[in-house]
Short mmCIF file of C-alpha atoms in Angstrom, two decimals:
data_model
loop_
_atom_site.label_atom_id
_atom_site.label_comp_id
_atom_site.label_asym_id
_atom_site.label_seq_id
_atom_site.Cartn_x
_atom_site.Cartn_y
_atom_site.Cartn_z
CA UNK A 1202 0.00 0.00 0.00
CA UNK A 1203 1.07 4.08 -0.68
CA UNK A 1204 1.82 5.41 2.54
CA UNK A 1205 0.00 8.53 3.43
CA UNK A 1206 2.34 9.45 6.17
CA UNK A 1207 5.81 9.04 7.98
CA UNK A 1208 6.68 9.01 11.32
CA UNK A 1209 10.70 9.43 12.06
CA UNK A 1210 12.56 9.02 15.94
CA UNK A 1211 15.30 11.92 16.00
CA UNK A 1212 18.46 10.64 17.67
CA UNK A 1213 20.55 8.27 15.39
CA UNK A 1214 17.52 8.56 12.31
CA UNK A 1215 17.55 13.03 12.02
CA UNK A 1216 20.20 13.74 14.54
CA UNK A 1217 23.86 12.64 15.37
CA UNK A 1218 23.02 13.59 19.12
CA UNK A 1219 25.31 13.48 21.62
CA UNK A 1220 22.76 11.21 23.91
CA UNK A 1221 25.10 7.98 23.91
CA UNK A 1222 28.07 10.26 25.18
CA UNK A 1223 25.95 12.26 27.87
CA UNK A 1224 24.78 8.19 29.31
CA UNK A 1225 28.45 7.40 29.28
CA UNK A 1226 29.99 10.51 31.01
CA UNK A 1227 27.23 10.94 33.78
CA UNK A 1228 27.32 7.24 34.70
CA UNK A 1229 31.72 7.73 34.68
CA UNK A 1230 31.57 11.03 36.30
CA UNK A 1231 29.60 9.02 39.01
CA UNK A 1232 31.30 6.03 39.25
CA UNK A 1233 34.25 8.45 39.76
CA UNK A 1234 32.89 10.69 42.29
CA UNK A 1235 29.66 10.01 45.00
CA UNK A 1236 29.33 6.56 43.72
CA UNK A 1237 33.20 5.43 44.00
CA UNK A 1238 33.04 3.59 47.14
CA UNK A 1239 30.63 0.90 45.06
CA UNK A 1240 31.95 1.28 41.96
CA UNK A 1241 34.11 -1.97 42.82
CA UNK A 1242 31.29 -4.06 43.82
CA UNK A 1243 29.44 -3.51 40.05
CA UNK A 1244 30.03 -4.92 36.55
CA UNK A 1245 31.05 -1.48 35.73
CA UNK A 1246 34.28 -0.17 33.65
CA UNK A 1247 34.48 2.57 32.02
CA UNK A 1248 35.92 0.78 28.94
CA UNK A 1249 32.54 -1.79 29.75
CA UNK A 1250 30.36 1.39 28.25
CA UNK A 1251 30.22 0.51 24.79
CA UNK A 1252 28.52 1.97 21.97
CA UNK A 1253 26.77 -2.08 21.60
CA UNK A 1254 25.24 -1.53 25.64
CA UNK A 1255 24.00 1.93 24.65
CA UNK A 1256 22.10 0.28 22.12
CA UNK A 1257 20.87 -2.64 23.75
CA UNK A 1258 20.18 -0.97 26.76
CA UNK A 1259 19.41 2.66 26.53
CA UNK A 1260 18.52 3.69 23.18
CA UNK A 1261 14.97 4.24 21.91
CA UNK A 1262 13.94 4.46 25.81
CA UNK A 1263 12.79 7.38 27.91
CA UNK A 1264 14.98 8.68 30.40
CA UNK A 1265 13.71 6.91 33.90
CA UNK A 1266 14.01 3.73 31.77
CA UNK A 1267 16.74 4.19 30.08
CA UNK A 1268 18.94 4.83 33.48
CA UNK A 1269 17.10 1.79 34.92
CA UNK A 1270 18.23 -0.49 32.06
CA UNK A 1271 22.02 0.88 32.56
CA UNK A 1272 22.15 0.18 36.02
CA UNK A 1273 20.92 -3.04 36.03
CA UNK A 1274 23.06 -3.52 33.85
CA UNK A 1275 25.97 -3.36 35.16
CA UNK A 1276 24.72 -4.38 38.67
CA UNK A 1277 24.19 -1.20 40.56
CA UNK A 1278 22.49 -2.29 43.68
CA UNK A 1279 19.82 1.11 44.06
CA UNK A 1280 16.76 -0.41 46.68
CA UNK A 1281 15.08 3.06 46.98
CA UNK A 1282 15.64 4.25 43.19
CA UNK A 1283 17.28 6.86 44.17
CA UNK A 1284 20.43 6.02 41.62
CA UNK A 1285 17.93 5.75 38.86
CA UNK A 1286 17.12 9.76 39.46
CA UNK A 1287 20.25 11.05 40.65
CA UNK A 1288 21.80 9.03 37.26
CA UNK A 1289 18.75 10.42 34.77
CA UNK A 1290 19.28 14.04 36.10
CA UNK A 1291 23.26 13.61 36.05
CA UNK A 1292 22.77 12.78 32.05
CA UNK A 1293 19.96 15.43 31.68
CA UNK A 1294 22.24 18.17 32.81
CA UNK A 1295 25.02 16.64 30.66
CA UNK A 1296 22.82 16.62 27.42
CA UNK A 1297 22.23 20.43 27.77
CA UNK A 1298 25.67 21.31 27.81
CA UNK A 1299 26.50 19.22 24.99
CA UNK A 1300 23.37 20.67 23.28
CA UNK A 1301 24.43 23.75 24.28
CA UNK A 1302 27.80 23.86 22.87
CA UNK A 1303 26.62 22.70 19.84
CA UNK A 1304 28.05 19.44 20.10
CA UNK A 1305 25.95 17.14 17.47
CA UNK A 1306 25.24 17.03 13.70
CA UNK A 1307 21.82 16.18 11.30
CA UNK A 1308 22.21 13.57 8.63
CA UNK A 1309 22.32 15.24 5.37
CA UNK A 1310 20.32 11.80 4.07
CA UNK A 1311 17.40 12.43 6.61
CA UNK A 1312 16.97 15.85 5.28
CA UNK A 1313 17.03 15.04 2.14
CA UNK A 1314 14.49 12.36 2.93
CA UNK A 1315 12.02 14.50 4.88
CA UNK A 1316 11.96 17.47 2.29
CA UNK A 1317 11.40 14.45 -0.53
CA UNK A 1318 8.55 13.21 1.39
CA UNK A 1319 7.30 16.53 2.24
CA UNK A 1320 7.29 17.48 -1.35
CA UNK A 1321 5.42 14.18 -2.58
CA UNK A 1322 2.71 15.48 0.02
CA UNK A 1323 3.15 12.79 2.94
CA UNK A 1324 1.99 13.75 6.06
CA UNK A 1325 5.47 13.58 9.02
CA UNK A 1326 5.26 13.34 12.41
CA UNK A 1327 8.24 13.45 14.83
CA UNK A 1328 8.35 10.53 17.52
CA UNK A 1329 11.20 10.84 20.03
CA UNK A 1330 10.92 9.51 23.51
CA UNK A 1331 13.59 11.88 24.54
CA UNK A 1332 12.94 15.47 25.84
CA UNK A 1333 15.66 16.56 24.03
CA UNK A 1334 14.19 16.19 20.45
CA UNK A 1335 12.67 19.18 19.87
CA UNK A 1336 15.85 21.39 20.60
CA UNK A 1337 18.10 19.67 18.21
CA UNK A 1338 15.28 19.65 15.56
CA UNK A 1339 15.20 23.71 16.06
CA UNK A 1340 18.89 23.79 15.38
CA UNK A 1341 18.77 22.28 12.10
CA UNK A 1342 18.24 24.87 9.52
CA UNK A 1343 16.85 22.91 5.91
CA UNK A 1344 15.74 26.01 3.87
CA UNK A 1345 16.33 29.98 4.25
CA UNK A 1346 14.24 30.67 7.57
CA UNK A 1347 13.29 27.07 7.91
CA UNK A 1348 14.28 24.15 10.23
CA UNK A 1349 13.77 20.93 10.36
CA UNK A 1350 11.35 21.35 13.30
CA UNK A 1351 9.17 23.21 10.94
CA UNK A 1352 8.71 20.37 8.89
CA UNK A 1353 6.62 18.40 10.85
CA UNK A 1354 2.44 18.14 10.72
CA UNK A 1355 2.83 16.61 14.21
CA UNK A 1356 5.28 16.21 17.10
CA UNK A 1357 5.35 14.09 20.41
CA UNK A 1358 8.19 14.36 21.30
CA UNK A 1359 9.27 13.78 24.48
CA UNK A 1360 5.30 13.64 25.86
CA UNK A 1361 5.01 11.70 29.17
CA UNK A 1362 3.21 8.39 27.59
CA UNK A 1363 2.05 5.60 29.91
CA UNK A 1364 3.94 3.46 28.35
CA UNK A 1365 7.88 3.68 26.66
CA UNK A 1366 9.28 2.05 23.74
CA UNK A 1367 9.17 -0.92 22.65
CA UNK A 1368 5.12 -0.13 23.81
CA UNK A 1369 3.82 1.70 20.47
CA UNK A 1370 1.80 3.85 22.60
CA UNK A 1371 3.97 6.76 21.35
CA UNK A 1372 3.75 5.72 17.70
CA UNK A 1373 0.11 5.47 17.53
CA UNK A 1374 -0.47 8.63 19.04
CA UNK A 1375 1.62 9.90 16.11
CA UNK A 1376 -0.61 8.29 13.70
CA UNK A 1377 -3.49 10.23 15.08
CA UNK A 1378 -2.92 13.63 15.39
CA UNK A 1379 -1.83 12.76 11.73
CA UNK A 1380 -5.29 11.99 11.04
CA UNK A 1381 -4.31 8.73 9.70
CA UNK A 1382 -4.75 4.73 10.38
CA UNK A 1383 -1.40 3.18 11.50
CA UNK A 1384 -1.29 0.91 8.58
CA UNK A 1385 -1.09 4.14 6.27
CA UNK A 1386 2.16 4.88 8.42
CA UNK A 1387 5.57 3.68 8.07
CA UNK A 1388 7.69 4.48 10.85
CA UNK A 1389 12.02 5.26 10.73
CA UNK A 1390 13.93 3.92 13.75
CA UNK A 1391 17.25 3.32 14.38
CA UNK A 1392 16.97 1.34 18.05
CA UNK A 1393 16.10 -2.36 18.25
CA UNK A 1394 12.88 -0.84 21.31
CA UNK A 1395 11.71 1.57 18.50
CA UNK A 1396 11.58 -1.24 15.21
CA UNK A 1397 9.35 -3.36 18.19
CA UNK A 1398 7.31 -0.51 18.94
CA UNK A 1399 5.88 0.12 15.64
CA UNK A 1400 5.56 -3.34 14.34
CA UNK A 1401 3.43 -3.84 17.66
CA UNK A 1402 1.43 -0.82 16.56
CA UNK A 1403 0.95 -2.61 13.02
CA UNK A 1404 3.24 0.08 10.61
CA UNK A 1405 6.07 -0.95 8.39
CA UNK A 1406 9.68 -0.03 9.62
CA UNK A 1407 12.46 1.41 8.10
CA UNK A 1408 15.22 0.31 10.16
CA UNK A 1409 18.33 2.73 10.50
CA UNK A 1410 21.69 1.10 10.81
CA UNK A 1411 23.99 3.56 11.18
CA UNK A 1412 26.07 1.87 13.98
CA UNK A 1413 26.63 -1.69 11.93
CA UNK A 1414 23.80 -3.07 13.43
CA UNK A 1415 21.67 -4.46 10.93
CA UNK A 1416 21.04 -7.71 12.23
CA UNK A 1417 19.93 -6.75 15.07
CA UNK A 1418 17.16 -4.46 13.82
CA UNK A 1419 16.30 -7.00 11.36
CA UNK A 1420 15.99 -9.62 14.32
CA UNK A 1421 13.47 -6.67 15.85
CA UNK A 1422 11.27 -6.92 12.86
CA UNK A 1423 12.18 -4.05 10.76
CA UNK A 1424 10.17 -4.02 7.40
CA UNK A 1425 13.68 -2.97 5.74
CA UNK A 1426 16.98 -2.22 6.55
CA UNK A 1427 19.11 0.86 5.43
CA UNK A 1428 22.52 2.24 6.04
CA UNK A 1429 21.74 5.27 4.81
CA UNK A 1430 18.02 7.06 4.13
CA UNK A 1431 19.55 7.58 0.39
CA UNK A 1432 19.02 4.04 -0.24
CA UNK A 1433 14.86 4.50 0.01
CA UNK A 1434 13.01 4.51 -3.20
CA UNK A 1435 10.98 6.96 -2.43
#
């Protein structure tokens, strides 16, 4: 069937963002300071943060979750869940002053592929669990007085849903305030939660693998693969 609209994650699909290094630097900066005295008695190194547990473990997820994932992970007793926070804000405040030095890049292929689309008259919605979306996407000029923000017919972003990826609560709310059926949607992801998400929602997947891990994303259910957005038909 012609898809009538497309729904696109930010970080690793739009955005280069600098989310994988803000996880990896809060949880070392940590591990280095009021943590230090346990640091021993966990599974954690900081050569042990690799780009393959970001993606198994944090990407695609919302914040709370994300820091939950990591620090079960690598063993980090936290009874009260007070790690959990104190780790979420430590990467929250670390993300903003990445953000705010300017510290990540758009793909040149996803804005090629959201002003193609945009021009064949699809509707796009942005879906991005993290609260960060929205100010990288207003960074990212695509035309004379445009960004890539603009672009959108929809955008939620970083909402508080009841449910995170690989739920596809987020996905079908997309869909709707598109004013479309999911099956008219096809979704682009780059994280293995995000591919589940919208194949439980019912929409084909573009999976993303810009970090050589196609098989992985394939294994999640992705309609097709991709290293690059340039490789789409459409």
């Amino acid at each position: 069937m012609a898809y009538k609209g497309a729904i696109f994650d930010v970080d690793g699909v739009l955005v280069d963002s600098p989310h994988e290094a803000a996880w990896r630097e809060a949880l070392g900066r940590l591990m280095a300071g009021p943590w230090r005295e346990l640091a021993l008695d966990t599974g954690y190194t900081p050569a042990s943060f690799t780009t393959a547990v970001y993606l198994e473990q944090l990407a695609g997820k919302p914040r709370m979750a994300g820091a939950a994932a990591a620090l079960a992970f690598f063993s980090v007793p936290d009874p009260d869940g007070a790690r959990v926070r104190a780790y979420a804000d430590a990467k929250q405040t670390m993300i903003e002053e990445l953000i705010a030095r300017g510290a990540f890049t758009a793909f040149e292929d996803g804005k090629r592929l959201l002003l193609r689309l945009k021009a064949a008259g699809l509707k796009l919605a942005a879906a991005s669990s993290s609260k960060n979306a929205n100010d990288f996407l207003v960074r990212v000029p695509v035309a004379p007085g445009v960004t890539m923000l603009d672009l959108f017919d929809a955008n939620v972003c970083g909402r508080d849903f009841a449910h995170g990826k690989p739920h596809p609560e987020i996905f079908l709310t997309a869909a709707a305030e598109l004013g479309l059926a999911p099956q008219a949607c096809v979704v682009i992801e780059d994280a293995v939660s995000g591919v589940q998400a919208a194949r439980a929602g019912g929409m084909d997947c573009v999976g993303v693998a810009r970090l050589d891990d196609a098989a992985q994303l394939r294994a999640a259910g992705a309609t097709v693969v991709v290293t690059s957005l340039d490789e789409l038909p459409w």
